Structures are given as C-alpha cells and as structure tokens.
Amino acid sequence: MRRFNIAVLAALTLTAGLTAVPAAHAHGGRAPLGIDNCTATACHFDVPPGTYDVEVVLGGDDESSTAISGETRRALLPEVAAPAGERLVRSFTVDVRTPEGEPTGAAGTAGLDLAVGGSAPALADIRVTRARHARQVFLVGDSTVCDQPGDPYTGWGQQLPQYLRRGVSVANYADSGESTVTYLGNPLLWATVQPLIRPGDLVLVQLAHNDKTTDEATYRANLETLVAGVREKGGRPVLVTPIVRRWFNADGTLNNATALLVNGLGVDHPAVIRSVAATLEVPLIDLTAKTKALVESLGVEDSKALYLYNEKRDNTHTSVHGATVYAGLVRDELVAQHLVPRGTVRVG
C-alpha cells in the first residue's frame, strides 16, 4: 500500500461523522459524490475504476491558497489563490485504476483518494461524477515518467495532470526500470495498456534509460511495434526522447554519452527515436533537446534542484520541482503541436 494512501485513510478514520455515499451515485446518473466524503485535508470516494470529473469550489472567509493532489502523489490541480470571502470553481478529470500507481507496483487503496494541500487550503465544496466524454493521455515510460510512490522521487508524468483541465485525463502506465524490451514483454504493461486505448487517445512513449544493452535494430523495431499497436486501436502515438542525465563536461556542456543516452553498444537513443518518428510520420516531443538546453542554461549548481542530486546524489531522477518543470515542457509541446485542444490545457 502506498504511503500517501495510508495517511489519507488514517485521516478519514480519525474523523468522526464521515459518511460514505454509495459508489453507484458517482456513475449511475444520480446525485454526484460531494463534500460529505471529505475532511479538511483529504477526500475519499468509494468509486470503481474509471475516469471521473472532479469540480471543486475553493475559498473561505480568509485568504486561501489550495492545491489538489491524489492517488499516488499525482498533482491534479496547481495551487489556486482565493481572496478573502471569494469562492473559485476549478475542475479536472482523473484516472482511477488498480494498481493506482506503477502497473507492477502495489494495488493501493480502492476508490478515489484526494489530498487537499497548499499554503492555506480551503475546500468549500466538491462534486465527483463519472466522466462521459473524456480523452485519455496514456504514458508509456520508465522511472523518470512514472507515478513514483515515495518522496522525493517524482516522474514528470506524475506532474502532468495539473496542466490539463476537465475533459482530458492522464493515464500514467510508466513503470520503473522498464526498457522497450521489458515493456513489450511484461503482460502487466503493454498487453494491459493497448486494449484500453480508444480512438483519438494520445499515447506518449518515452523509453530509453533502461535500454542499456539493446542493439539499434531491436530498439528501432520495438518503437515501431509500439507505434503500430497504438494506431491499431485508433490512438495517436507520440514519441518522446528521454530527459537528459545531469552529467556535465568540464566546459559546462552535456555533450557526452551518459547525459545524452547513448548506450554501451553505441546506440544513440534520441537519434533513433527522431528517425523512427520521421519515418513513421509520428509527432515527436524532443525532450532530450529541451532538457539539455535548460540544464546547460542553469549550469552545474542551479541545475541540481531539478534532479535529486542534493538529496540522493542522483543525476537521473527528478525532484518534484524538476518533474514539474519537465512536465511543463511536455505541456508546451502538446499545445504547440495541436495534440490537445488549447482550451483543455492550463497555460502559464
């Protein structure tokens, strides 16, 4: 069970008078689930797996600033400031599944769990209803993308939901330690994800960090298999080059194999991804180029905050701050390439 959900369940257990509403209300056309399922800092909704629209009313008598996260540490709504006496309405769509985080991880807690945070949180009301026409953004990736169960590790896919409004949800099926080989071979991964893809859904694929012994022909073929599998279901594949490792040369650049994901066989993963995208006419998000430019611009010291260097001497995995910044880069490309309607994206 995830650490986050243990805390949520404890808060709910210790709060007297919390009444559970039957799950059928959330998806049977009856009254939506609401504030009766919440304490001041957490909400639990007894709903089956699926996609749900959440509308929140934020604010109170005093100035407030509220953020919403949920399930396995997913950022669902960025911090919203409300002046004293005002109420602000915000909404988002969330994917509820089992396992709730990494596909090969623990099941987590059934239903939808939300955490009410921020510097001065104030949740005035909430409504949870079954989403009827939501689009999904599926994520296929590794530990730099996944819903990481434990702080301070955070994948950029974990931070992406906060940038999307109601009508689009993120279904993060990235999993720690996976390569293109293992992702295709594990029945809990691609064989589970592909049947869920519906026409029009986006599927973002970022797999490279763990293809350390994959030869170029196999790596290329695996990417092509993933693209074909998405298209077979009517989905829209998007290839994403991997985030850089924070590994500087003496001159302050990242122009080396470790930073730029060239494996021990000499396979230049970003270059192969770019080639496959061009050959198959697949949209490309060149996250390698974007993160390289950002890390180099920040320099050796300031770039440490993007990764877990200070906490773990880790130059591969991102902090909450780094994952949020990198998710913002992905958001910008989704908008720039018209991959999602601009009205469904929070910009700025």
GROMACS .gro file of C-alpha atoms in nm:
model
  348
    1MET     CA    1   0.000   0.000   0.000
    2ARG     CA    2   0.129   0.347  -0.087
    3ARG     CA    3   0.249   0.580   0.190
    4PHE     CA    4   0.016   0.856   0.065
    5ASN     CA    5  -0.293   0.640   0.093
    6ILE     CA    6  -0.206   0.522   0.443
    7ALA     CA    7  -0.204   0.888   0.550
    8VAL     CA    8  -0.534   0.953   0.378
    9LEU     CA    9  -0.701   0.652   0.531
   10ALA     CA   10  -0.573   0.750   0.874
   11ALA     CA   11  -0.718   1.097   0.838
   12LEU     CA   12  -1.053   0.956   0.732
   13THR     CA   13  -1.060   0.700   1.013
   14LEU     CA   14  -0.989   0.962   1.279
   15THR     CA   15  -1.259   1.197   1.156
   16ALA     CA   16  -1.597   1.135   1.313
   17GLY     CA   17  -1.918   1.162   1.121
   18LEU     CA   18  -1.775   1.097   0.774
   19THR     CA   19  -2.047   0.928   0.569
   20ALA     CA   20  -1.977   0.714   0.268
   21VAL     CA   21  -2.202   0.762  -0.033
   22PRO     CA   22  -2.275   0.452  -0.243
   23ALA     CA   23  -2.049   0.424  -0.544
   24ALA     CA   24  -2.347   0.399  -0.777
   25HIS     CA   25  -2.416   0.769  -0.721
   26ALA     CA   26  -2.093   0.855  -0.900
   27HIS     CA   27  -2.177   0.678  -1.223
   28GLY     CA   28  -2.545   0.594  -1.230
   29GLY     CA   29  -2.690   0.932  -1.319
   30ARG     CA   30  -2.788   1.017  -0.961
   31ALA     CA   31  -2.655   1.282  -0.726
   32PRO     CA   32  -2.277   1.327  -0.751
   33LEU     CA   33  -2.047   1.243  -0.464
   34GLY     CA   34  -1.969   1.551  -0.260
   35ILE     CA   35  -1.816   1.723   0.041
   36ASP     CA   36  -1.955   1.467   0.288
   37ASN     CA   37  -1.671   1.243   0.174
   38CYS     CA   38  -1.403   1.490   0.288
   39THR     CA   39  -1.217   1.614   0.591
   40ALA     CA   40  -1.031   1.946   0.588
   41THR     CA   41  -0.729   1.784   0.426
   42ALA     CA   42  -0.847   1.469   0.244
   43CYS     CA   43  -1.133   1.313   0.049
   44HIS     CA   44  -1.214   0.950  -0.021
   45PHE     CA   45  -1.472   0.845  -0.279
   46ASP     CA   46  -1.582   0.483  -0.299
   47VAL     CA   47  -1.589   0.451  -0.678
   48PRO     CA   48  -1.487   0.168  -0.911
   49PRO     CA   49  -1.200   0.208  -1.161
   50GLY     CA   50  -1.278   0.454  -1.437
   51THR     CA   51  -1.244   0.816  -1.538
   52TYR     CA   52  -1.402   1.085  -1.320
   53ASP     CA   53  -1.469   1.456  -1.347
   54VAL     CA   54  -1.397   1.649  -1.029
   55GLU     CA   55  -1.528   2.002  -0.970
   56VAL     CA   56  -1.404   2.188  -0.663
   57VAL     CA   57  -1.513   2.515  -0.503
   58LEU     CA   58  -1.218   2.679  -0.331
   59GLY     CA   59  -1.203   2.964  -0.081
   60GLY     CA   60  -1.332   3.074   0.258
   61ASP     CA   61  -1.376   3.371   0.489
   62ASP     CA   62  -1.000   3.432   0.491
   63GLU     CA   63  -0.746   3.444   0.210
   64SER     CA   64  -0.665   3.094   0.094
   65SER     CA   65  -0.436   2.904  -0.139
   66THR     CA   66  -0.529   2.548  -0.229
   67ALA     CA   67  -0.378   2.268  -0.437
   68ILE     CA   68  -0.521   1.922  -0.500
   69SER     CA   69  -0.323   1.601  -0.542
   70GLY     CA   70  -0.447   1.245  -0.550
   71GLU     CA   71  -0.397   0.873  -0.579
   72THR     CA   72  -0.021   0.803  -0.589
   73ARG     CA   73   0.109   1.156  -0.534
   74ARG     CA   74  -0.033   1.288  -0.863
   75ALA     CA   75  -0.054   1.667  -0.898
   76LEU     CA   76  -0.412   1.725  -1.015
   77LEU     CA   77  -0.469   2.096  -0.959
   78PRO     CA   78  -0.197   2.359  -0.916
   79GLU     CA   79  -0.217   2.596  -0.621
   80VAL     CA   80  -0.505   2.842  -0.657
   81ALA     CA   81  -0.517   3.162  -0.450
   82ALA     CA   82  -0.860   3.297  -0.349
   83PRO     CA   83  -0.914   3.640  -0.186
   84ALA     CA   84  -1.097   3.652   0.148
   85GLY     CA   85  -1.467   3.586   0.109
   86GLU     CA   86  -1.446   3.468  -0.253
   87ARG     CA   87  -1.519   3.126  -0.400
   88LEU     CA   88  -1.340   2.998  -0.711
   89VAL     CA   89  -1.450   2.697  -0.916
   90ARG     CA   90  -1.193   2.470  -1.079
   91SER     CA   91  -1.224   2.126  -1.238
   92PHE     CA   92  -1.013   1.838  -1.363
   93THR     CA   93  -1.051   1.479  -1.481
   94VAL     CA   94  -0.877   1.193  -1.304
   95ASP     CA   95  -0.798   0.832  -1.393
   96VAL     CA   96  -0.883   0.579  -1.118
   97ARG     CA   97  -0.731   0.235  -1.163
   98THR     CA   98  -0.577  -0.065  -0.987
   99PRO     CA   99  -0.284  -0.064  -0.932
  100GLU     CA  100  -0.325   0.308  -0.879
  101GLY     CA  101   0.040   0.391  -0.946
  102GLU     CA  102   0.306   0.189  -1.126
  103PRO     CA  103   0.149  -0.108  -1.311
  104THR     CA  104   0.383  -0.358  -1.143
  105GLY     CA  105   0.351  -0.192  -0.801
  106ALA     CA  106   0.117  -0.237  -0.506
  107ALA     CA  107  -0.257  -0.214  -0.566
  108GLY     CA  108  -0.300   0.089  -0.339
  109THR     CA  109  -0.638   0.189  -0.197
  110ALA     CA  110  -0.962   0.122  -0.383
  111GLY     CA  111  -1.160   0.424  -0.495
  112LEU     CA  112  -1.050   0.783  -0.547
  113ASP     CA  113  -0.831   0.950  -0.284
  114LEU     CA  114  -0.760   1.323  -0.294
  115ALA     CA  115  -0.535   1.534  -0.072
  116VAL     CA  116  -0.616   1.899  -0.008
  117GLY     CA  117  -0.292   2.095   0.020
  118GLY     CA  118  -0.139   2.432  -0.047
  119SER     CA  119  -0.009   2.707   0.180
  120ALA     CA  120  -0.356   2.793   0.317
  121PRO     CA  121  -0.602   2.528   0.192
  122ALA     CA  122  -0.975   2.589   0.184
  123LEU     CA  123  -1.207   2.340   0.015
  124ALA     CA  124  -1.565   2.471   0.023
  125ASP     CA  125  -1.733   2.209  -0.193
  126ILE     CA  126  -1.660   1.922  -0.432
  127ARG     CA  127  -1.852   1.715  -0.687
  128VAL     CA  128  -1.732   1.387  -0.838
  129THR     CA  129  -1.912   1.240  -1.138
  130ARG     CA  130  -1.830   0.972  -1.393
  131ALA     CA  131  -1.668   1.131  -1.699
  132ARG     CA  132  -1.871   1.077  -2.014
  133HIS     CA  133  -1.656   1.207  -2.299
  134ALA     CA  134  -1.304   1.240  -2.159
  135ARG     CA  135  -0.996   1.192  -2.373
  136GLN     CA  136  -0.705   0.999  -2.227
  137VAL     CA  137  -0.336   1.078  -2.248
  138PHE     CA  138  -0.162   0.745  -2.189
  139LEU     CA  139   0.200   0.748  -2.077
  140VAL     CA  140   0.437   0.462  -2.158
  141GLY     CA  141   0.773   0.509  -1.992
  142ASP     CA  142   1.021   0.440  -1.716
  143SER     CA  143   1.103   0.576  -1.369
  144THR     CA  144   1.161   0.929  -1.499
  145VAL     CA  145   0.795   0.935  -1.611
  146CYS     CA  146   0.603   0.714  -1.368
  147ASP     CA  147   0.387   0.786  -1.063
  148GLN     CA  148   0.663   0.742  -0.806
  149PRO     CA  149   0.529   0.603  -0.476
  150GLY     CA  150   0.781   0.766  -0.241
  151ASP     CA  151   0.904   1.120  -0.184
  152PRO     CA  152   1.134   1.276  -0.303
  153TYR     CA  153   1.125   1.078  -0.630
  154THR     CA  154   0.882   1.223  -0.883
  155GLY     CA  155   0.823   1.141  -1.250
  156TRP     CA  156   0.725   1.412  -1.496
  157GLY     CA  157   0.412   1.213  -1.578
  158GLN     CA  158   0.311   1.250  -1.213
  159GLN     CA  159   0.308   1.628  -1.251
  160LEU     CA  160   0.147   1.646  -1.596
  161PRO     CA  161  -0.220   1.613  -1.483
  162GLN     CA  162  -0.218   1.956  -1.315
  163TYR     CA  163  -0.168   2.117  -1.657
  164LEU     CA  164  -0.485   1.961  -1.804
  165ARG     CA  165  -0.839   2.079  -1.745
  166ARG     CA  166  -1.160   1.883  -1.725
  167GLY     CA  167  -1.213   1.663  -2.030
  168VAL     CA  168  -0.860   1.520  -2.057
  169SER     CA  169  -0.707   1.279  -1.807
  170VAL     CA  170  -0.360   1.131  -1.775
  171ALA     CA  171  -0.339   0.752  -1.752
  172ASN     CA  172   0.021   0.701  -1.642
  173TYR     CA  173   0.132   0.345  -1.717
  174ALA     CA  174   0.503   0.422  -1.694
  175ASP     CA  175   0.693   0.178  -1.472
  176SER     CA  176   1.031   0.193  -1.301
  177GLY     CA  177   1.318   0.003  -1.460
  178GLU     CA  178   1.149  -0.070  -1.791
  179SER     CA  179   1.312  -0.079  -2.134
  180THR     CA  180   1.141  -0.120  -2.470
  181VAL     CA  181   1.216  -0.492  -2.438
  182THR     CA  182   1.066  -0.542  -2.093
  183TYR     CA  183   0.770  -0.309  -2.152
  184LEU     CA  184   0.662  -0.513  -2.453
  185GLY     CA  185   0.733  -0.844  -2.280
  186ASN     CA  186   0.558  -0.793  -1.945
  187PRO     CA  187   0.183  -0.878  -1.958
  188LEU     CA  188   0.117  -0.613  -1.691
  189LEU     CA  189   0.248  -0.342  -1.921
  190TRP     CA  190   0.188  -0.312  -2.297
  191ALA     CA  191  -0.053  -0.607  -2.313
  192THR     CA  192  -0.259  -0.430  -2.046
  193VAL     CA  193  -0.234  -0.079  -2.188
  194GLN     CA  194  -0.307  -0.143  -2.555
  195PRO     CA  195  -0.664  -0.276  -2.507
  196LEU     CA  196  -0.752   0.038  -2.310
  197ILE     CA  197  -0.667   0.277  -2.595
  198ARG     CA  198  -0.969   0.431  -2.764
  199PRO     CA  199  -0.986   0.618  -3.095
  200GLY     CA  200  -0.838   0.966  -3.054
  201ASP     CA  201  -0.647   0.892  -2.734
  202LEU     CA  202  -0.287   1.014  -2.718
  203VAL     CA  203  -0.013   0.769  -2.622
  204LEU     CA  204   0.319   0.929  -2.526
  205VAL     CA  205   0.613   0.687  -2.534
  206GLN     CA  206   0.942   0.767  -2.357
  207LEU     CA  207   1.156   0.454  -2.318
  208ALA     CA  208   1.536   0.469  -2.337
  209HIS     CA  209   1.702   0.499  -1.997
  210ASN     CA  210   1.698   0.123  -1.939
  211ASP     CA  211   1.776   0.006  -2.293
  212LYS     CA  212   2.141  -0.012  -2.194
  213THR     CA  213   2.207  -0.340  -2.373
  214THR     CA  214   1.951  -0.313  -2.653
  215ASP     CA  215   2.103  -0.310  -3.000
  216GLU     CA  216   1.987  -0.049  -3.250
  217ALA     CA  217   1.786  -0.283  -3.473
  218THR     CA  218   1.593  -0.422  -3.176
  219TYR     CA  219   1.537  -0.078  -3.025
  220ARG     CA  220   1.405   0.059  -3.354
  221ALA     CA  221   1.180  -0.244  -3.406
  222ASN     CA  222   1.038  -0.213  -3.055
  223LEU     CA  223   0.948   0.152  -3.109
  224GLU     CA  224   0.784   0.061  -3.438
  225THR     CA  225   0.585  -0.213  -3.263
  226LEU     CA  226   0.456   0.034  -3.004
  227VAL     CA  227   0.358   0.286  -3.271
  228ALA     CA  228   0.177   0.020  -3.474
  229GLY     CA  229  -0.003  -0.105  -3.164
  230VAL     CA  230  -0.134   0.242  -3.082
  231ARG     CA  231  -0.252   0.302  -3.438
  232GLU     CA  232  -0.419  -0.039  -3.447
  233LYS     CA  233  -0.654   0.082  -3.169
  234GLY     CA  234  -0.719   0.418  -3.335
  235GLY     CA  235  -0.494   0.605  -3.092
  236ARG     CA  236  -0.241   0.875  -3.175
  237PRO     CA  237   0.119   0.780  -3.089
  238VAL     CA  238   0.367   1.047  -2.984
  239LEU     CA  239   0.735   0.958  -2.945
  240VAL     CA  240   0.923   1.140  -2.669
  241THR     CA  241   1.301   1.149  -2.647
  242PRO     CA  242   1.429   1.088  -2.291
  243ILE     CA  243   1.515   1.357  -2.039
  244VAL     CA  244   1.890   1.411  -2.011
  245ARG     CA  245   2.103   1.288  -1.727
  246ARG     CA  246   2.267   1.572  -1.539
  247TRP     CA  247   2.624   1.481  -1.636
  248PHE     CA  248   2.840   1.781  -1.722
  249ASN     CA  249   3.160   1.803  -1.922
  250ALA     CA  250   3.439   2.025  -1.793
  251ASP     CA  251   3.323   2.302  -2.029
  252GLY     CA  252   2.971   2.307  -1.881
  253THR     CA  253   2.800   2.119  -2.164
  254LEU     CA  254   2.616   1.787  -2.166
  255ASN     CA  255   2.770   1.659  -2.489
  256ASN     CA  256   2.858   1.311  -2.366
  257ALA     CA  257   2.711   0.962  -2.392
  258THR     CA  258   2.595   0.945  -2.030
  259ALA     CA  259   2.400   1.270  -2.043
  260LEU     CA  260   2.255   1.214  -2.388
  261LEU     CA  261   2.152   0.848  -2.351
  262VAL     CA  262   2.396   0.670  -2.581
  263ASN     CA  263   2.418   0.314  -2.453
  264GLY     CA  264   2.718   0.083  -2.417
  265LEU     CA  265   2.666  -0.053  -2.768
  266GLY     CA  266   2.686   0.296  -2.912
  267VAL     CA  267   2.312   0.323  -2.975
  268ASP     CA  268   2.209   0.690  -2.971
  269HIS     CA  269   1.858   0.653  -2.832
  270PRO     CA  270   1.733   1.008  -2.902
  271ALA     CA  271   1.865   0.988  -3.259
  272VAL     CA  272   1.685   0.657  -3.321
  273ILE     CA  273   1.362   0.796  -3.176
  274ARG     CA  274   1.385   1.100  -3.401
  275SER     CA  275   1.448   0.874  -3.700
  276VAL     CA  276   1.152   0.646  -3.625
  277ALA     CA  277   0.925   0.946  -3.572
  278ALA     CA  278   1.025   1.090  -3.909
  279THR     CA  279   0.996   0.758  -4.094
  280LEU     CA  280   0.655   0.669  -3.949
  281GLU     CA  281   0.529   1.029  -3.952
  282VAL     CA  282   0.470   1.029  -3.578
  283PRO     CA  283   0.465   1.351  -3.371
  284LEU     CA  284   0.789   1.397  -3.177
  285ILE     CA  285   0.847   1.572  -2.846
  286ASP     CA  286   1.223   1.621  -2.831
  287LEU     CA  287   1.253   1.628  -2.454
  288THR     CA  288   1.623   1.546  -2.477
  289ALA     CA  289   1.695   1.868  -2.664
  290LYS     CA  290   1.469   2.075  -2.440
  291THR     CA  291   1.604   1.941  -2.110
  292LYS     CA  292   1.963   1.966  -2.237
  293ALA     CA  293   1.915   2.334  -2.319
  294LEU     CA  294   1.753   2.402  -1.983
  295VAL     CA  295   2.010   2.215  -1.773
  296GLU     CA  296   2.301   2.378  -1.956
  297SER     CA  297   2.146   2.723  -1.916
  298LEU     CA  298   2.112   2.671  -1.541
  299GLY     CA  299   2.466   2.542  -1.504
  300VAL     CA  300   2.626   2.296  -1.268
  301GLU     CA  301   2.492   2.439  -0.940
  302ASP     CA  302   2.144   2.566  -1.023
  303SER     CA  303   2.053   2.253  -1.222
  304LYS     CA  304   2.094   2.037  -0.910
  305ALA     CA  305   1.746   2.138  -0.793
  306LEU     CA  306   1.587   1.975  -1.100
  307TYR     CA  307   1.725   1.636  -1.002
  308LEU     CA  308   1.780   1.456  -0.673
  309TYR     CA  309   2.147   1.546  -0.654
  310ASN     CA  310   2.121   1.723  -0.318
  311GLU     CA  311   1.909   1.451  -0.161
  312LYS     CA  312   2.045   1.133  -0.322
  313ARG     CA  313   2.342   1.233  -0.542
  314ASP     CA  314   2.109   1.121  -0.823
  315ASN     CA  315   2.156   1.286  -1.162
  316THR     CA  316   1.887   1.082  -1.343
  317HIS     CA  317   1.568   1.109  -1.140
  318THR     CA  318   1.387   1.438  -1.088
  319SER     CA  319   1.268   1.619  -0.780
  320VAL     CA  320   0.911   1.748  -0.751
  321HIS     CA  321   1.041   2.080  -0.884
  322GLY     CA  322   1.225   1.920  -1.175
  323ALA     CA  323   0.936   1.692  -1.267
  324THR     CA  324   0.700   1.989  -1.264
  325VAL     CA  325   0.930   2.190  -1.491
  326TYR     CA  326   0.975   1.899  -1.730
  327ALA     CA  327   0.600   1.828  -1.736
  328GLY     CA  328   0.558   2.192  -1.832
  329LEU     CA  329   0.786   2.137  -2.131
  330VAL     CA  330   0.568   1.845  -2.240
  331ARG     CA  331   0.256   2.057  -2.190
  332ASP     CA  332   0.404   2.330  -2.409
  333GLU     CA  333   0.469   2.081  -2.690
  334LEU     CA  334   0.119   1.933  -2.665
  335VAL     CA  335  -0.016   2.282  -2.723
  336ALA     CA  336   0.238   2.388  -2.988
  337GLN     CA  337   0.179   2.075  -3.195
  338HIS     CA  338  -0.201   2.092  -3.150
  339LEU     CA  339  -0.205   1.747  -2.995
  340VAL     CA  340  -0.469   1.852  -2.741
  341PRO     CA  341  -0.725   2.133  -2.768
  342ARG     CA  342  -0.577   2.452  -2.622
  343GLY     CA  343  -0.887   2.503  -2.408
  344THR     CA  344  -0.814   2.183  -2.216
  345VAL     CA  345  -0.465   2.296  -2.110
  346ARG     CA  346  -0.364   2.523  -1.823
  347VAL     CA  347  -0.103   2.760  -1.962
  348GLY     CA  348   0.126   2.978  -1.752
   0.00000   0.00000   0.00000
